[in-house]
XYZ file of C-alpha atoms in Angstrom:
621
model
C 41.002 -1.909 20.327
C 42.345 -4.915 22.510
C 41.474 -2.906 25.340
C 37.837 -2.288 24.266
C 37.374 -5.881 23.406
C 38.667 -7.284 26.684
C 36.297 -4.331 28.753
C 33.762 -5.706 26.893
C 34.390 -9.794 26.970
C 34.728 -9.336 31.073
C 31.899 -7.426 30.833
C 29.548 -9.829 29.031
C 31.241 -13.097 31.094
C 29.944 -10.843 34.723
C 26.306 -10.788 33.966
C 24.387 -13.232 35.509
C 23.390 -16.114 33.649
C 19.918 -15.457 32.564
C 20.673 -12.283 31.332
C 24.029 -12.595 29.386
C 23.751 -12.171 25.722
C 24.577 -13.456 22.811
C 28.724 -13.210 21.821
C 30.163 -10.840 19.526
C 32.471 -12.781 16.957
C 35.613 -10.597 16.600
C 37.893 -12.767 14.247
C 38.582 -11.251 10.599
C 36.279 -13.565 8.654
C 33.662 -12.236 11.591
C 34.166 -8.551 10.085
C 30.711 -7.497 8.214
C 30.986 -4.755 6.012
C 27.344 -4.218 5.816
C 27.397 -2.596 8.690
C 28.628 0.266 10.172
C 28.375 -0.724 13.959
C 31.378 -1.255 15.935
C 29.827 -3.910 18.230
C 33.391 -4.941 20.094
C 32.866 -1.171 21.708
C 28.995 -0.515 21.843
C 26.463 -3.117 21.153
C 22.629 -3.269 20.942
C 21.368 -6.021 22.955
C 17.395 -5.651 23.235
C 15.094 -3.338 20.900
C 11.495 -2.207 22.267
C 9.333 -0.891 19.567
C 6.624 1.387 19.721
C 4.826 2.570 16.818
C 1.912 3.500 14.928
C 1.108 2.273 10.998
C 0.105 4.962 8.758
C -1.523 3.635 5.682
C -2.277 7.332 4.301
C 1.316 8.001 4.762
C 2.764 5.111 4.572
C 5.093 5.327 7.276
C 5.703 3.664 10.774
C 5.953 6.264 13.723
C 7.187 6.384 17.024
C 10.056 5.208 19.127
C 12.648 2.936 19.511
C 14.517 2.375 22.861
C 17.727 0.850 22.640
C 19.446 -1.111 25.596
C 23.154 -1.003 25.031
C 26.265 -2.648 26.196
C 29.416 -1.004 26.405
C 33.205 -1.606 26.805
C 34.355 0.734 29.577
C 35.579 3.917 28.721
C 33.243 4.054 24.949
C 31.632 7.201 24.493
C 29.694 6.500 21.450
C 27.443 4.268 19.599
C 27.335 3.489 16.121
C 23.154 2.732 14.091
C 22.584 1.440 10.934
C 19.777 3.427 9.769
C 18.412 4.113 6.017
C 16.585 7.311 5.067
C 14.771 7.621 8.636
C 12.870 11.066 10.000
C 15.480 11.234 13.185
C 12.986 13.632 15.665
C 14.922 13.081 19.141
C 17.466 10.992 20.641
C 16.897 10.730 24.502
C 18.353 8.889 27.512
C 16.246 7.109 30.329
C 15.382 10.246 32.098
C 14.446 11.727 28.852
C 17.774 13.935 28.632
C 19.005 14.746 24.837
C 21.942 13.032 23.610
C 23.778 14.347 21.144
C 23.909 12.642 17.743
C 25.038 12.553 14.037
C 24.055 10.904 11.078
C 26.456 10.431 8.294
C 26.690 10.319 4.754
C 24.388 8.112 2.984
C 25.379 5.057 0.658
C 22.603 3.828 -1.871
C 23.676 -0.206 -0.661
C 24.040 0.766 3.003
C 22.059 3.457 4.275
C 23.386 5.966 6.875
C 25.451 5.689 10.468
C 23.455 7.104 13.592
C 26.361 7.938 15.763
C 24.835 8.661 19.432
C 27.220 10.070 22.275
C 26.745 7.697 25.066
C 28.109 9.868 27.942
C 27.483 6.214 29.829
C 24.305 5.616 29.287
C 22.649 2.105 28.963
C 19.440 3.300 27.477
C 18.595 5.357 24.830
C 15.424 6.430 23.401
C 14.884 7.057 19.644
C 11.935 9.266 18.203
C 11.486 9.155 14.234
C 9.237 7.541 11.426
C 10.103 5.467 7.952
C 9.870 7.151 4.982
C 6.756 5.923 2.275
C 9.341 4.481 0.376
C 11.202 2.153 3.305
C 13.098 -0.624 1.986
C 11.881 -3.135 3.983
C 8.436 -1.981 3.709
C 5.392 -2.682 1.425
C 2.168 -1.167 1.651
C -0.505 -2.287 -0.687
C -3.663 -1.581 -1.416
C -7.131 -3.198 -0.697
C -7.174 -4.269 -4.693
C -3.925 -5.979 -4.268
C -4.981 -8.113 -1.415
C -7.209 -11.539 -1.924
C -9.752 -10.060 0.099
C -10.013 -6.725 -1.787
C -11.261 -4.439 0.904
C -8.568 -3.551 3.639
C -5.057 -2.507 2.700
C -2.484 -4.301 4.027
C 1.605 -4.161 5.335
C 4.324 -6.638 5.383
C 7.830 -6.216 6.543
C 10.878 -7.916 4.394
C 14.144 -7.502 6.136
C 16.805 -9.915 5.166
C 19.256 -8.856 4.540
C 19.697 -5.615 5.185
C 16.476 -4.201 4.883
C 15.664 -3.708 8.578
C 17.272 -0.460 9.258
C 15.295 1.528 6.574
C 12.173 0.888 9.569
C 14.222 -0.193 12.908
C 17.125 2.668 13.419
C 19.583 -0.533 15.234
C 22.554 -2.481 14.725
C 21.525 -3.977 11.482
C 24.112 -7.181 11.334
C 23.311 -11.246 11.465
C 26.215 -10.818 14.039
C 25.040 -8.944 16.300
C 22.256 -10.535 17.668
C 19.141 -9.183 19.760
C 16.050 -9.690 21.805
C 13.383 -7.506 20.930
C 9.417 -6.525 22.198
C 6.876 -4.342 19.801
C 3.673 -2.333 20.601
C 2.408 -1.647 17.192
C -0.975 0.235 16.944
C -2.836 0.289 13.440
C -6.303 1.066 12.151
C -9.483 -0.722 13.852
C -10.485 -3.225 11.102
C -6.901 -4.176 10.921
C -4.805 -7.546 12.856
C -1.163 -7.014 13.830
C 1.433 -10.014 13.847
C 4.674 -10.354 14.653
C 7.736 -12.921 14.782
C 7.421 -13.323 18.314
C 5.376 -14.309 21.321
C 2.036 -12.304 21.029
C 1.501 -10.671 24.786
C -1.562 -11.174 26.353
C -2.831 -13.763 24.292
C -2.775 -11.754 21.448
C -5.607 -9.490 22.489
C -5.705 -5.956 21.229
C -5.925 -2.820 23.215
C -8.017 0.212 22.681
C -5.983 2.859 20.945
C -7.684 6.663 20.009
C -8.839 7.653 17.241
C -10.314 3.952 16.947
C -7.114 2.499 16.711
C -6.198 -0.658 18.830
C -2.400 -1.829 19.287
C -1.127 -5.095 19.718
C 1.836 -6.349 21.803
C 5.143 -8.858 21.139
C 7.891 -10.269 22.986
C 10.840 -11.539 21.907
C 13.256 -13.585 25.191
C 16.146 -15.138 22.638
C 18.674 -12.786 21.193
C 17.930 -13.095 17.307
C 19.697 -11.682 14.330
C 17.896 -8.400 13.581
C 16.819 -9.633 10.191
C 14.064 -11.364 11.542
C 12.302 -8.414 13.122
C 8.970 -9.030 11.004
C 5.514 -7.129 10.830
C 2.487 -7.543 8.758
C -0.974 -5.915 9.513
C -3.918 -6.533 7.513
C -7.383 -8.239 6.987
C -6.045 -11.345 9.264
C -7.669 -14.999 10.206
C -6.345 -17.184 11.853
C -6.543 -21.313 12.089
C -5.005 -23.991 14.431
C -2.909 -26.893 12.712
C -2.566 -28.341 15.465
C -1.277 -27.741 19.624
C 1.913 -25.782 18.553
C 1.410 -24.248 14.945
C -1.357 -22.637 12.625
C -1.848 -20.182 9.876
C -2.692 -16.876 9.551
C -3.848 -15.227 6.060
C -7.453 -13.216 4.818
C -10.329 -15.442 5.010
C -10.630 -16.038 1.317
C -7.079 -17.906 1.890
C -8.174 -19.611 5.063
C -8.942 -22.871 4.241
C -6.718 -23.197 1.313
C -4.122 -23.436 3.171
C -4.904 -24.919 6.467
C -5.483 -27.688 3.977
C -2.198 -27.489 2.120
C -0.067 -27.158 5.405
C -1.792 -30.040 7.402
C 1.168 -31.764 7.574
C 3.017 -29.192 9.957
C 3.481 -31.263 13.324
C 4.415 -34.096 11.513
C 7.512 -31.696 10.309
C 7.883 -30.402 13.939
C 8.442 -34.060 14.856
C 10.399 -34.988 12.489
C 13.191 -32.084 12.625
C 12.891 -32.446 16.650
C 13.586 -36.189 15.642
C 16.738 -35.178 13.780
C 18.464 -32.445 15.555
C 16.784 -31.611 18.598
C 13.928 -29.688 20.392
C 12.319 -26.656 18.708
C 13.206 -23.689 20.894
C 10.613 -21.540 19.621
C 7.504 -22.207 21.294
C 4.777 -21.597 18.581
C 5.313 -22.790 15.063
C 3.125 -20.925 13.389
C 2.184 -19.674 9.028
C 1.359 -16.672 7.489
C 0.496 -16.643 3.639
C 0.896 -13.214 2.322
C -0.654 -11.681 -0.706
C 0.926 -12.491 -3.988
C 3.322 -9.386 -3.911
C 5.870 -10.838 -1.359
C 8.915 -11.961 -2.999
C 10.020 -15.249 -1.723
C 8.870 -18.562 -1.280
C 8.834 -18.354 2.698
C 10.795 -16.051 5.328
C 11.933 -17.904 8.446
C 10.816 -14.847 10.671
C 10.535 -16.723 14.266
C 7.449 -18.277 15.140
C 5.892 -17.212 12.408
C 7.067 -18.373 8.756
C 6.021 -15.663 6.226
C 4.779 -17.541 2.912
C 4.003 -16.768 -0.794
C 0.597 -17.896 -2.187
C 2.001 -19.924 -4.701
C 2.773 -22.552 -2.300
C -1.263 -23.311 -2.825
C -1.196 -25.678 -5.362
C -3.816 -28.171 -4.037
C -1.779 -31.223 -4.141
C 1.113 -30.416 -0.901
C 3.909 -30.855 -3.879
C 5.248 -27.601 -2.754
C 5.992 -28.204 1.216
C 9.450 -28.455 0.941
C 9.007 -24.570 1.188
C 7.340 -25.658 4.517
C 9.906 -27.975 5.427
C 12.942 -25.650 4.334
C 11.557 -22.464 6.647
C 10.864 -24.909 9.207
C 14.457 -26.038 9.535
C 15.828 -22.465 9.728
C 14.466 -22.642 13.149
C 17.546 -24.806 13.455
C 20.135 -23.496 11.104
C 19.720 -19.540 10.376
C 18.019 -18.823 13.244
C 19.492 -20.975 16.351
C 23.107 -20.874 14.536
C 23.154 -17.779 12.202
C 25.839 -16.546 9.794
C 27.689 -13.834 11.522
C 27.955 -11.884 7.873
C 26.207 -12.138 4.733
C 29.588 -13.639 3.082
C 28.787 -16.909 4.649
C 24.881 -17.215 3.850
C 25.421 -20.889 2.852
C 25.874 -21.404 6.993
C 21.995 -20.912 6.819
C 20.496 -21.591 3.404
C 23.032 -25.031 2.661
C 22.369 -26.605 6.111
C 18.866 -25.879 5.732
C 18.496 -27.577 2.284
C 20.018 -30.607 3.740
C 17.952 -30.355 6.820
C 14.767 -30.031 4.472
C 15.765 -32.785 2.348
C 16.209 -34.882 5.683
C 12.647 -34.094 6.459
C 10.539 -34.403 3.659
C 12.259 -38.105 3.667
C 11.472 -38.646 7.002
C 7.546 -37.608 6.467
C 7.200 -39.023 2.714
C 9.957 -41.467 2.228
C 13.609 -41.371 0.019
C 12.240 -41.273 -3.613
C 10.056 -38.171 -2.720
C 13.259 -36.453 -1.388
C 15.273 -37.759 -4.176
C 13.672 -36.046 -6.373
C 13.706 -32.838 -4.825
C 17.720 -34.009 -4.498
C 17.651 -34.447 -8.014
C 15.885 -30.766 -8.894
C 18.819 -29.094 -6.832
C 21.750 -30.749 -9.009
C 19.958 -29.648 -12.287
C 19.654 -26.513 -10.188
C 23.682 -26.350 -9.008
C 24.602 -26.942 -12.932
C 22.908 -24.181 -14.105
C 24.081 -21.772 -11.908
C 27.748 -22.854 -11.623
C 27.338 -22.666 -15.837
C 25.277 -18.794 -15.268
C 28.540 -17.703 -12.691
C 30.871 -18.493 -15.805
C 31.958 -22.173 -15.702
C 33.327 -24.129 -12.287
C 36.204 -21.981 -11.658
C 34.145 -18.906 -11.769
C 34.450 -16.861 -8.149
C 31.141 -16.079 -7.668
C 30.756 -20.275 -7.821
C 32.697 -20.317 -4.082
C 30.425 -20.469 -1.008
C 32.786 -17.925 1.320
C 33.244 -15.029 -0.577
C 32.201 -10.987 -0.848
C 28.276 -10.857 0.713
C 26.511 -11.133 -2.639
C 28.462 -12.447 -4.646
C 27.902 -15.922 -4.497
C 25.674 -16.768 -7.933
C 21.949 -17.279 -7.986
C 20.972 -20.383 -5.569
C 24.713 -21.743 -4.903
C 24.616 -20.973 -1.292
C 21.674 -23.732 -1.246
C 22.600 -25.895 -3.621
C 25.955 -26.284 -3.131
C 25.879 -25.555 0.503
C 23.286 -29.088 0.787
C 25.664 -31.401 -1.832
C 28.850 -30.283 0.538
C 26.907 -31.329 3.644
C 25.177 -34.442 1.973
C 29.150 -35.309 0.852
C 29.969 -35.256 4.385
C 26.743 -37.649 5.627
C 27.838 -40.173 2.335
C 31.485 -40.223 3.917
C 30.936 -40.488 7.434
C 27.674 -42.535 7.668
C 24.053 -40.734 8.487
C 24.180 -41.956 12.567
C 27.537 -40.345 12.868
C 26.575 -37.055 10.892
C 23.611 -36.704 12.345
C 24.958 -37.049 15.809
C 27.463 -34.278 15.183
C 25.173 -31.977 13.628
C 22.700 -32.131 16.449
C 25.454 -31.126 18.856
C 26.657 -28.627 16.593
C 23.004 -26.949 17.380
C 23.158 -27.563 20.740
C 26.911 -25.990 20.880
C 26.236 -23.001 18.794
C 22.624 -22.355 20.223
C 21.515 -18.751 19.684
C 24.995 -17.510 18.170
C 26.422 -16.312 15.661
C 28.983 -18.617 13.366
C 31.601 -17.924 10.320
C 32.731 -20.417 7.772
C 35.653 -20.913 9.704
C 34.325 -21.907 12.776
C 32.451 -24.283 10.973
C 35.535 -25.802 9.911
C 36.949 -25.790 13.152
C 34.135 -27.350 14.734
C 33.734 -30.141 12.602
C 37.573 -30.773 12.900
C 37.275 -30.742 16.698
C 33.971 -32.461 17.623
C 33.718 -35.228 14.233
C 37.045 -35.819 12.454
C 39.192 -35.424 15.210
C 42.678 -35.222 13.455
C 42.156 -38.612 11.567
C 43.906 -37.390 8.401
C 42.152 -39.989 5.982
C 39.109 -38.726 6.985
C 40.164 -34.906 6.622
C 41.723 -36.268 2.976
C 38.687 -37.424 2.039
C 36.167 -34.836 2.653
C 38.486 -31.996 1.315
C 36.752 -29.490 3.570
C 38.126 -26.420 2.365
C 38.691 -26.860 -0.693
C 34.361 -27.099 -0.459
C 34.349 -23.933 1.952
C 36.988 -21.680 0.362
C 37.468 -23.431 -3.607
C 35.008 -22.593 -6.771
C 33.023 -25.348 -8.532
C 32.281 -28.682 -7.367
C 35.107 -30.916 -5.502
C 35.400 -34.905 -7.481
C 33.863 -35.958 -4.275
C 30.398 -34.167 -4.529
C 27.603 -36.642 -4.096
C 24.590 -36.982 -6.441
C 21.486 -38.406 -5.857
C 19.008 -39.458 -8.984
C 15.274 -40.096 -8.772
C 13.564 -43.018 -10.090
C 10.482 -40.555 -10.586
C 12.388 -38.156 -12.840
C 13.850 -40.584 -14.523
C 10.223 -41.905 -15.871
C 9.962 -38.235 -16.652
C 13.192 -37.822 -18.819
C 11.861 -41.066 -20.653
C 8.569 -39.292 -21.838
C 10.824 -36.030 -22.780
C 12.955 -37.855 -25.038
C 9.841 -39.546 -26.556
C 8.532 -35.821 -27.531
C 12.001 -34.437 -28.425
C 11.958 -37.441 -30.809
C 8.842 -36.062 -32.842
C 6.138 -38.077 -30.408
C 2.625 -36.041 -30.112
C 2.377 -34.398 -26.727
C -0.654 -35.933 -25.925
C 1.222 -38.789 -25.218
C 2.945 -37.184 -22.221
C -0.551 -37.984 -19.786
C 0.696 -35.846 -17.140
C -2.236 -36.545 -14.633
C -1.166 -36.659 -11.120
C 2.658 -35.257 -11.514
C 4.141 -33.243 -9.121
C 5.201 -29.665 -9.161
C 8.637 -31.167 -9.371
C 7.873 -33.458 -12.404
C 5.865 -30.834 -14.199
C 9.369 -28.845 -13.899
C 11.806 -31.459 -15.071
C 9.840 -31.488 -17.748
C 9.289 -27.876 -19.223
C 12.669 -27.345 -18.063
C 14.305 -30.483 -20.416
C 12.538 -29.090 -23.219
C 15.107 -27.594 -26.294
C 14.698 -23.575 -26.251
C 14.252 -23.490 -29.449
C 11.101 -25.205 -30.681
C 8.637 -24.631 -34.440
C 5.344 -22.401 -33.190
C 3.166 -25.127 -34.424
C 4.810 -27.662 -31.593
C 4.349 -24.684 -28.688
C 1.224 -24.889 -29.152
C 0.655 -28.298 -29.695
C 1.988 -28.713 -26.289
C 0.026 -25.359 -24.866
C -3.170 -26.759 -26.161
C -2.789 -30.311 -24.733
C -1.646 -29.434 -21.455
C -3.226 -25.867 -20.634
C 0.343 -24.390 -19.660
C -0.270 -20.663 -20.218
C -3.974 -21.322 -18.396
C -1.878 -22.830 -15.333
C -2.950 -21.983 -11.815
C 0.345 -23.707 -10.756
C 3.098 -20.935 -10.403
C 6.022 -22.568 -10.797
C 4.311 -24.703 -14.272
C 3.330 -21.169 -15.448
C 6.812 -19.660 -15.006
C 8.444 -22.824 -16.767
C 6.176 -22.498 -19.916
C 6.736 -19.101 -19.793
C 10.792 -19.057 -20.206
C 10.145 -21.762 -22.687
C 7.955 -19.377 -24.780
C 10.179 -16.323 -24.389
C 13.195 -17.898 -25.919
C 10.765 -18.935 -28.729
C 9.419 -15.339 -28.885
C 6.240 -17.255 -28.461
C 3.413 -14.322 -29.040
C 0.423 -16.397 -28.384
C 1.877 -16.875 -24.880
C 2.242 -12.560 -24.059
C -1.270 -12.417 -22.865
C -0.444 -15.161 -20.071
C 2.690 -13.904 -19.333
C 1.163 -10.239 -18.732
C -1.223 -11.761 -16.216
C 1.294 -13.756 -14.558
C 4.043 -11.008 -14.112
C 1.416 -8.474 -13.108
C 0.246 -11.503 -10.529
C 3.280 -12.757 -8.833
C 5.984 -10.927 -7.010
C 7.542 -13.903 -5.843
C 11.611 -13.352 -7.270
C 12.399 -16.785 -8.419
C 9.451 -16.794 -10.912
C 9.603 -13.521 -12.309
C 13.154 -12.541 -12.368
C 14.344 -15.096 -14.903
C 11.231 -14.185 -17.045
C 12.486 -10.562 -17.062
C 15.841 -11.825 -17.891
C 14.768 -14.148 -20.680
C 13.356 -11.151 -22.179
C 16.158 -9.194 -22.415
C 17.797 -12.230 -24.001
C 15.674 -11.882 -26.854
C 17.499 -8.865 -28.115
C 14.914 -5.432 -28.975
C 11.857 -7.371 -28.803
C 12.093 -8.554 -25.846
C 13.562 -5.504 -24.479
C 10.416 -3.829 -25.481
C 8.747 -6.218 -23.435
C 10.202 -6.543 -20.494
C 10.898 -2.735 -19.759
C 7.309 -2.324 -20.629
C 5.663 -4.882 -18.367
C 8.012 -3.818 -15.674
C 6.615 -0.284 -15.542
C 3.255 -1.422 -15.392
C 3.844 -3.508 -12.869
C 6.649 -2.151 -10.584
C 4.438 -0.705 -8.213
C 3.408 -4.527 -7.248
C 6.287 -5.866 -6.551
C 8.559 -5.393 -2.713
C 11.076 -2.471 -3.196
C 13.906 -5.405 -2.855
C 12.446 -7.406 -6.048
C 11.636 -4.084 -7.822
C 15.206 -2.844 -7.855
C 16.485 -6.708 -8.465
C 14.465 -6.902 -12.099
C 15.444 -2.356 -12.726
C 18.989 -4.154 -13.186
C 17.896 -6.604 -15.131
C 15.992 -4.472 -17.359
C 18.329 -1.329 -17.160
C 21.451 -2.373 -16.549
C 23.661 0.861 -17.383
């Protein structure tokens, strides 16, 4: 093995500067096991896509062609691939190579293994199968427009290789370019540069393909496609939104704000890399908030709530253009790398843009949030409450809760000119790489504490990185605005009349705090009381409706099953619907009932990844 890795290393260290690639991270805590590459002796470095989107079949067709790097003397080359049509496996002059795919794992998919026999490129022929992980096809009545169907791509974390036969790791990152040709009526986009302006080319058949181009080695996770009924809208000289036209102006209204957030996160930690900033709001089916896909931020429609409450989503994909996709986490066991820096880095600009209470009291959200889920994991010295770990098994949000409060510890200890000076070097140092937990820890030792031991006392940095729980020293911010909030909920938990809550003009945020701080268990008469005065299960706000809706579940609520049919049958964003589904089965056989019959009705709505999150929810043996 040493001798593969130092082939390789003198290898990578002799290209010439514009055209080395990104490092290969070979220390233990580098190791991903959701993988089954072997990048120290065969590596993709570049993926060219071309192929064709079958909405009768519901496949993607075509080729792949692979550029490779390889320590001297390796004669093979290990895929990730999951339940792909493998027609041919070529080299540059079109000569077969031979090839093998392996036993398949329901988590992991199966190994390509390709003999090499010294090739640099290889050419892949083969097509996704209808049911493709990272795949979601829908039809024309689940779009907004209701007349073309429509595609979207979901590949973190692992997703990617059930469409893109490659080396599916965060570690192993890649530059990529795409041809993708799809019906007439239809728009392609991608999460890179679009190639001649973005102007499609005649295809037969009366097909037209567009072309993408990505230069910076990325982690193949944020290969991203959608293809559908698509308009488009400036925001301004470097950003805009794409979504169908009955979407348009929603939200070119509710993400107005977007070069203000450029500015402020180039204010913070340096220039955005990425040329174009730019939006696309999906159909209600995706299952996320937002997707940092490069250049262009995938988001759910629940975002459009009128009132730009819910732009920390915004803000939070924005700054993965810093942390997660600059500096990546070279395996899924350190996820907090991306998702707790880029809490912070949110926080830090929704301050900047609408001042320190505003960003308190998302602060303030995330602490309730942290409690819940270090009580859900089983109590602070729970495992799963660690932010290193197994890939996975950190619980529920941790990663981004507790990932931000360690980071925000470190500002509150240090002072914010000093933090922020490291951490904007740390993005310079680490640009377009891949980094572990412990070279985290090393870097911060090196660059900002710099063997002053007090310092090193105080922040107890592995004892955040490696412990469970919280550390005495965790920082917690309160919000004046929540505050006024808790006030009126102890006022109705006392007996007062709802209608003395006069919610008019909260926040998303407050609106939460509130349902949220509400007992579980409350009389029918005083649900609806509070259903009646406030219009919860009428809510067009998502995250209200969800709220309400737990609250009503652990009542078992009845009046409330007609909104929660709509909603779940609605929504396929994950963090609204899966603790629904799991307050159901919480309610012992009538809620069983429920939930495993509102799942089968509307499974085939939701992304493969969320539909097989809530089947273990609902069935769990």
């Amino acid at each position: 093995m040493r001798h593969f890795l130092a082939s390789l290393a003198a290898l990578l260290f002799a290209l010439p500067a514009a055209a080395q690639v990104a490092p290969i991270l070979t220390t233990p805590e580098a190791k991903d096991v959701w993988t089954r590459a072997r990048p120290e002796i065969a590596r993709v470095t570049h993926v060219d896509l071309n192929l064709r989107a079958d909405f009768a079949a519901k496949t993607m067709s075509g080729r792949a062609t692979l550029t490779i790097l390889a320590a001297k003397g390796a004669k093979e080359i290990v895929l990730d691939t999951d339940d792909l049509d493998i027609a041919s496996i070529t080299d540059d002059r079109g000569r077969p190579l031979q090839y093998s795919v392996g036993a398949d794992d329901p988590e992991l998919g199966a190994p390509l293994t390709i003999q090499l026999n010294g090739r640099k490129r290889i050419t892949i022929r083969y097509s996704s199968k209808p049911g493709a992980g990272a795949l979601q096809w829908l039809s024309p009545e689940q779009t907004a427009g209701k007349t073309q169907p429509y595609l979207f791509s979901q590949g973190q974390a692992i997703y990617n290789r059930s469409w893109i036969p490659t080396q599916d790791s965060p570690g192993i990152r890649q530059t990529w370019s795409a041809t993708i040709t799809v019906p007439g009526n239809l728009v392609a986009v991608m999460s890179a540069a679009r190639v001649n302006g973005g102007k499609a080319k005649a295809a037969p058949n009366g097909e037209h393909s567009f072309s993408f181009k990505m230069d910076k080695p990325v982690p193949p996770y944020l290969i991203a496609l959608a293809v559908g009924d698509l308009k488009y809208k400036a925001l301004g000289p470097r950003s805009g939104v794409w979504t169908e036209a009955p979407m348009l102006e929603a939200a070119a209204t509710e993400f107005a704000d977007i070069e203000k957030m450029i500015d402020a996160a180039e204010a913070l930690y340096g220039p955005y890399r990425w040329g174009r900033y730019d939006m696309l709001v999906l159909p209600p089916a995706f299952p996320y908030g937002g997707m940092e896909n490069p250049m262009l931020t995938f988001l759910t429609p629940t975002l459009l709530t009128g009132d730009r409450s819910n732009t920390d989503v915004v803000a939070h994909e924005l700054a993965h253009s810093w942390s997660g996709n600059l500096v990546t986490n070279a395996t899924w066991s350190d996820s907090w790398l991306n998702e707790g820096f880029t809490t912070y880095f949110e926080n830090r600009i929704m301050e900047a843009l609408y001042g320190p209470e505003r960003a308190a009291m998302y602060t303030d959200l995330d602490w309730d949030g942290l409690q819940r889920d270090i009580g859900l994991a089983g109590g602070p010295e729970a495992p799963a409450t660690r932010l290193h770990g197994n890939p996975g098994e950190t619980y529920g949000q941790l990663d981004y809760f507790k990932g931000s409060t360690f980071l925000r510890t470190i500002e509150r200890t240090v002072g914010r000119a000093k933090f922020d000076a490291y951490l904007r070097s740390y993005f310079d140092r680490h640009a377009f790489q891949p980094q572990t937990t412990a070279g985290f820890l090393a870097d911060i030792r090196a660059n900002l504490i710099k063997g002053d031991k007090a310092l090193e006392d105080a922040l107890q940095l592995d004892r955040w990185a490696y412990g469970p729980g919280l550390p005495a020293n965790a920082v917690r911010v309160t919000s004046t605005t929540l505050a006024a909030v808790d006030a009126k909920l102890v006022a109705f938990n006392a007996g007062g009349p709802a209608s003395a809550i006069q919610p008019t003009g909260w926040s998303t945020q407050e609106w939460q705090r509130f349902l949220n701080g509400l007992p579980r268990q409350l009389p029918a008469a005083r649900l609806k009381e509070l259903d009646e005065t406030l219009g919860l299960s009428v809510s067009g706000n998502a995250y209200i409706r969800s709220a309400w809706l737990d609250l009503a579940i652990s009542n078992r609520y009845e009046p409330a099953l007609p909104s929660l049919r709509q909603f779940v049958h609605s929504v396929g964003r994950g963090l609204l619907i899966r603790p629904l589904y799991t307050r159901l089965m919480q309610q012992g056989d009538w809620g069983t009932a429920i939930a495993r019959e509102l799942f089968a009705s509307a499974r085939a709505g939701y992304h493969p990844g969320t539909a097989a999150g809530i089947e273990r929810i609902v069935n769990p043996n």
